[in-house]
């Protein structure tokens, strides 16, 4: 199996670590970063050009770079008929979403967006309880989620990560889309939206945090 990973940030590194544990899995990495000890240890083949990576004919690709770049990369890969796993969120806007969907449908490409909380045992149990009505009929749902951005990756400068930067597609509404996804998965699709968003904290970020 040959896997392409586009983007070598924290989540890209995590995927590399997991995939390297699979026997006979060859990993191709598309990144502008210089090769480091981790990539050498994992025997990754490194390219700086996406076109070169596509020529390697990967069996599937993981799009793990900054949110703002997801769609452009995914479209190029989809046009080559490469199955896709795209890290959440799919994009920071609706631009070119329909174009990507059309290519995926035309090429019949297996595609998934990484909303992984659906696979968490607690979330799966909650969905089962709701579907079987073991906890009764659901009248309303209130969900609250919060975290402290600098604690996410304490080994990195939080101000430089995509989640802190609006220009890279960061912000709480997109970065914390896991919670929105599992609520829709369990209770049904959204029918109406009302929201208030902005920046409340003293963190040195340009993206929204509430």
CSV table of C-alpha atoms in Angstrom, one decimal:
chain,number,residue,atom,x,y,z
A,1,UNK,CA,0.0,0.0,0.0
A,2,UNK,CA,1.3,3.4,-1.0
A,3,UNK,CA,-0.1,6.5,0.9
A,4,UNK,CA,0.4,10.1,0.2
A,5,UNK,CA,0.3,12.7,3.0
A,6,UNK,CA,0.0,16.3,1.9
A,7,UNK,CA,1.1,18.5,4.8
A,8,UNK,CA,3.5,17.7,7.6
A,9,UNK,CA,2.1,19.5,10.6
A,10,UNK,CA,1.1,18.0,13.9
A,11,UNK,CA,-1.8,15.9,12.5
A,12,UNK,CA,0.2,14.9,9.5
A,13,UNK,CA,3.0,13.6,11.8
A,14,UNK,CA,0.4,11.7,13.8
A,15,UNK,CA,-0.9,10.0,10.6
A,16,UNK,CA,2.6,9.1,9.5
A,17,UNK,CA,3.3,7.5,12.9
A,18,UNK,CA,0.1,5.4,12.7
A,19,UNK,CA,0.6,4.4,9.1
A,20,UNK,CA,4.2,3.4,9.6
A,21,UNK,CA,3.0,0.7,12.0
A,22,UNK,CA,1.2,-1.0,9.1
A,23,UNK,CA,3.3,-3.7,7.3
A,24,UNK,CA,4.2,-2.9,3.7
A,25,UNK,CA,2.8,0.6,3.9
A,26,UNK,CA,5.0,3.0,1.9
A,27,UNK,CA,4.5,6.7,2.8
A,28,UNK,CA,5.0,9.6,0.5
A,29,UNK,CA,5.0,13.1,2.1
A,30,UNK,CA,4.4,16.4,0.3
A,31,UNK,CA,5.9,19.2,2.4
A,32,UNK,CA,8.0,22.3,2.0
A,33,UNK,CA,9.7,21.5,5.3
A,34,UNK,CA,13.2,20.0,5.2
A,35,UNK,CA,13.5,16.3,6.0
A,36,UNK,CA,14.0,15.7,9.7
A,37,UNK,CA,15.0,12.7,11.8
A,38,UNK,CA,11.3,11.6,12.2
A,39,UNK,CA,10.7,11.3,8.5
A,40,UNK,CA,14.0,9.5,8.0
A,41,UNK,CA,13.2,7.1,10.8
A,42,UNK,CA,9.8,6.4,9.2
A,43,UNK,CA,11.5,5.8,5.8
A,44,UNK,CA,9.2,8.4,4.1
A,45,UNK,CA,9.7,9.5,0.5
A,46,UNK,CA,9.6,13.3,0.4
A,47,UNK,CA,8.6,15.6,-2.4
A,48,UNK,CA,8.0,19.4,-2.4
A,49,UNK,CA,5.8,19.2,-5.5
A,50,UNK,CA,2.3,17.7,-5.5
A,51,UNK,CA,2.7,16.9,-9.2
A,52,UNK,CA,5.7,14.6,-8.3
A,53,UNK,CA,3.7,13.0,-5.6
A,54,UNK,CA,0.8,12.2,-8.0
A,55,UNK,CA,3.3,10.6,-10.4
A,56,UNK,CA,4.1,8.1,-7.6
A,57,UNK,CA,0.5,6.7,-8.1
A,58,UNK,CA,-0.5,6.5,-4.4
A,59,UNK,CA,-3.4,4.2,-3.4
A,60,UNK,CA,-5.0,7.1,-1.5
A,61,UNK,CA,-4.1,10.5,-0.1
A,62,UNK,CA,-4.5,12.3,3.2
A,63,UNK,CA,-5.0,16.1,3.0
A,64,UNK,CA,-3.6,17.4,6.3
A,65,UNK,CA,-2.3,20.9,5.5
A,66,UNK,CA,-3.8,24.2,6.5
A,67,UNK,CA,-7.6,24.4,6.1
A,68,UNK,CA,-7.5,27.2,3.6
A,69,UNK,CA,-5.5,24.9,1.2
A,70,UNK,CA,-7.7,21.8,1.5
A,71,UNK,CA,-10.0,22.3,-1.5
A,72,UNK,CA,-7.3,23.2,-4.0
A,73,UNK,CA,-5.2,20.2,-3.1
A,74,UNK,CA,-8.2,17.9,-3.0
A,75,UNK,CA,-9.4,18.9,-6.4
A,76,UNK,CA,-6.0,18.2,-8.0
A,77,UNK,CA,-5.8,14.8,-6.3
A,78,UNK,CA,-9.4,14.0,-7.2
A,79,UNK,CA,-8.8,14.8,-10.9
A,80,UNK,CA,-6.1,12.1,-10.8
A,81,UNK,CA,-8.6,9.6,-9.4
A,82,UNK,CA,-6.9,9.3,-6.0
A,83,UNK,CA,-9.2,8.4,-3.0
A,84,UNK,CA,-9.2,11.0,-0.4
A,85,UNK,CA,-9.2,11.5,3.4
A,86,UNK,CA,-9.5,15.2,4.1
A,87,UNK,CA,-8.9,16.5,7.6
A,88,UNK,CA,-11.7,18.5,9.1
A,89,UNK,CA,-12.9,21.1,8.3
A,90,UNK,CA,-13.4,20.5,4.6
A,91,UNK,CA,-12.7,24.2,3.9
A,92,UNK,CA,-13.0,27.7,5.3
A,93,UNK,CA,-15.6,28.7,2.7
A,94,UNK,CA,-18.0,27.2,0.2
A,95,UNK,CA,-15.8,28.2,-2.8
A,96,UNK,CA,-15.1,25.2,-5.1
A,97,UNK,CA,-16.9,22.7,-2.9
A,98,UNK,CA,-19.4,21.9,-5.7
A,99,UNK,CA,-16.5,21.5,-8.1
A,100,UNK,CA,-14.9,19.0,-5.8
A,101,UNK,CA,-18.1,17.1,-5.3
A,102,UNK,CA,-18.7,16.9,-9.1
A,103,UNK,CA,-15.2,15.4,-9.7
A,104,UNK,CA,-15.6,12.9,-6.9
A,105,UNK,CA,-18.9,11.8,-8.3
A,106,UNK,CA,-17.6,11.6,-11.9
A,107,UNK,CA,-14.5,9.7,-10.9
A,108,UNK,CA,-16.4,7.6,-8.3
A,109,UNK,CA,-13.7,8.3,-5.7
A,110,UNK,CA,-14.0,7.1,-2.1
A,111,UNK,CA,-13.8,10.2,0.1
A,112,UNK,CA,-14.0,11.0,3.8
A,113,UNK,CA,-13.7,14.1,5.9
A,114,UNK,CA,-12.0,13.4,9.2
A,115,UNK,CA,-14.8,13.9,11.8
A,116,UNK,CA,-13.4,11.2,14.0
A,117,UNK,CA,-15.5,11.7,17.1
A,118,UNK,CA,-18.2,9.6,15.4
A,119,UNK,CA,-15.9,6.6,16.2
A,120,UNK,CA,-15.4,7.4,19.9
A,121,UNK,CA,-17.0,4.7,22.1
A,122,UNK,CA,-18.9,7.3,24.2
A,123,UNK,CA,-20.4,9.1,21.1
A,124,UNK,CA,-21.3,5.8,19.5
A,125,UNK,CA,-23.0,4.7,22.8
A,126,UNK,CA,-24.9,8.0,23.0
A,127,UNK,CA,-26.2,7.6,19.4
A,128,UNK,CA,-27.4,4.1,20.2
A,129,UNK,CA,-29.2,5.3,23.3
A,130,UNK,CA,-30.9,8.0,21.2
A,131,UNK,CA,-31.9,5.7,18.3
A,132,UNK,CA,-33.3,3.0,20.6
A,133,UNK,CA,-35.0,5.6,22.8
A,134,UNK,CA,-33.5,4.0,25.9
A,135,UNK,CA,-33.4,7.5,27.4
A,136,UNK,CA,-36.8,8.5,26.1
A,137,UNK,CA,-37.9,11.0,23.5
A,138,UNK,CA,-35.5,13.8,22.9
A,139,UNK,CA,-37.1,17.2,23.2
A,140,UNK,CA,-34.1,19.5,23.2
A,141,UNK,CA,-30.3,19.3,23.3
A,142,UNK,CA,-27.8,21.7,24.9
A,143,UNK,CA,-24.2,21.2,24.1
A,144,UNK,CA,-21.2,23.2,25.4
A,145,UNK,CA,-17.6,22.8,24.4
A,146,UNK,CA,-14.4,24.7,25.4
A,147,UNK,CA,-10.7,24.3,25.5
A,148,UNK,CA,-7.5,26.5,25.9
A,149,UNK,CA,-5.7,26.9,22.6
A,150,UNK,CA,-2.1,27.2,24.0
A,151,UNK,CA,-2.5,23.8,25.7
A,152,UNK,CA,-3.4,22.0,22.4
A,153,UNK,CA,0.3,21.7,21.3
A,154,UNK,CA,2.4,23.0,24.2
A,155,UNK,CA,5.5,22.2,22.2
A,156,UNK,CA,4.6,24.7,19.5
A,157,UNK,CA,3.9,28.5,19.5
A,158,UNK,CA,0.1,28.6,19.4
A,159,UNK,CA,0.1,32.0,17.6
A,160,UNK,CA,1.7,30.4,14.5
A,161,UNK,CA,-0.7,27.4,14.1
A,162,UNK,CA,-3.6,27.4,11.7
A,163,UNK,CA,-6.2,27.4,14.5
A,164,UNK,CA,-5.1,30.8,15.6
A,165,UNK,CA,-5.0,32.4,12.2
A,166,UNK,CA,-8.0,33.6,10.2
A,167,UNK,CA,-5.9,33.7,7.0
A,168,UNK,CA,-5.2,29.9,7.3
A,169,UNK,CA,-8.9,29.0,8.0
A,170,UNK,CA,-8.7,28.9,11.7
A,171,UNK,CA,-11.2,29.9,14.3
A,172,UNK,CA,-13.4,28.1,16.8
A,173,UNK,CA,-16.4,27.6,14.5
A,174,UNK,CA,-14.3,25.6,12.0
A,175,UNK,CA,-11.6,24.1,14.3
A,176,UNK,CA,-14.2,22.7,16.7
A,177,UNK,CA,-16.5,21.4,14.0
A,178,UNK,CA,-16.2,17.9,15.6
A,179,UNK,CA,-18.8,18.9,18.1
A,180,UNK,CA,-21.2,20.3,15.4
A,181,UNK,CA,-20.7,17.1,13.4
A,182,UNK,CA,-21.5,14.6,16.1
A,183,UNK,CA,-24.6,16.6,17.1
A,184,UNK,CA,-25.9,16.4,13.6
A,185,UNK,CA,-24.9,12.7,13.3
A,186,UNK,CA,-26.9,11.9,16.4
A,187,UNK,CA,-29.8,14.3,16.3
A,188,UNK,CA,-30.3,15.1,12.6
A,189,UNK,CA,-29.3,17.8,10.2
A,190,UNK,CA,-29.5,21.5,11.0
A,191,UNK,CA,-32.7,23.2,9.9
A,192,UNK,CA,-31.9,26.7,11.1
A,193,UNK,CA,-28.8,28.5,12.4
A,194,UNK,CA,-28.4,31.5,14.7
A,195,UNK,CA,-25.0,32.4,15.9
A,196,UNK,CA,-22.9,35.0,17.5
A,197,UNK,CA,-19.1,34.9,17.1
A,198,UNK,CA,-16.1,37.0,17.8
A,199,UNK,CA,-12.9,37.3,19.8
A,200,UNK,CA,-13.2,37.4,23.6
A,201,UNK,CA,-9.9,36.2,25.0
A,202,UNK,CA,-6.6,37.9,25.4
A,203,UNK,CA,-4.8,35.4,23.2
A,204,UNK,CA,-2.7,36.7,20.4
A,205,UNK,CA,-4.8,35.4,17.6
A,206,UNK,CA,-6.6,36.8,14.6
A,207,UNK,CA,-9.3,34.1,14.5
A,208,UNK,CA,-12.6,34.0,16.4
A,209,UNK,CA,-12.6,32.2,19.7
A,210,UNK,CA,-16.2,32.2,20.7
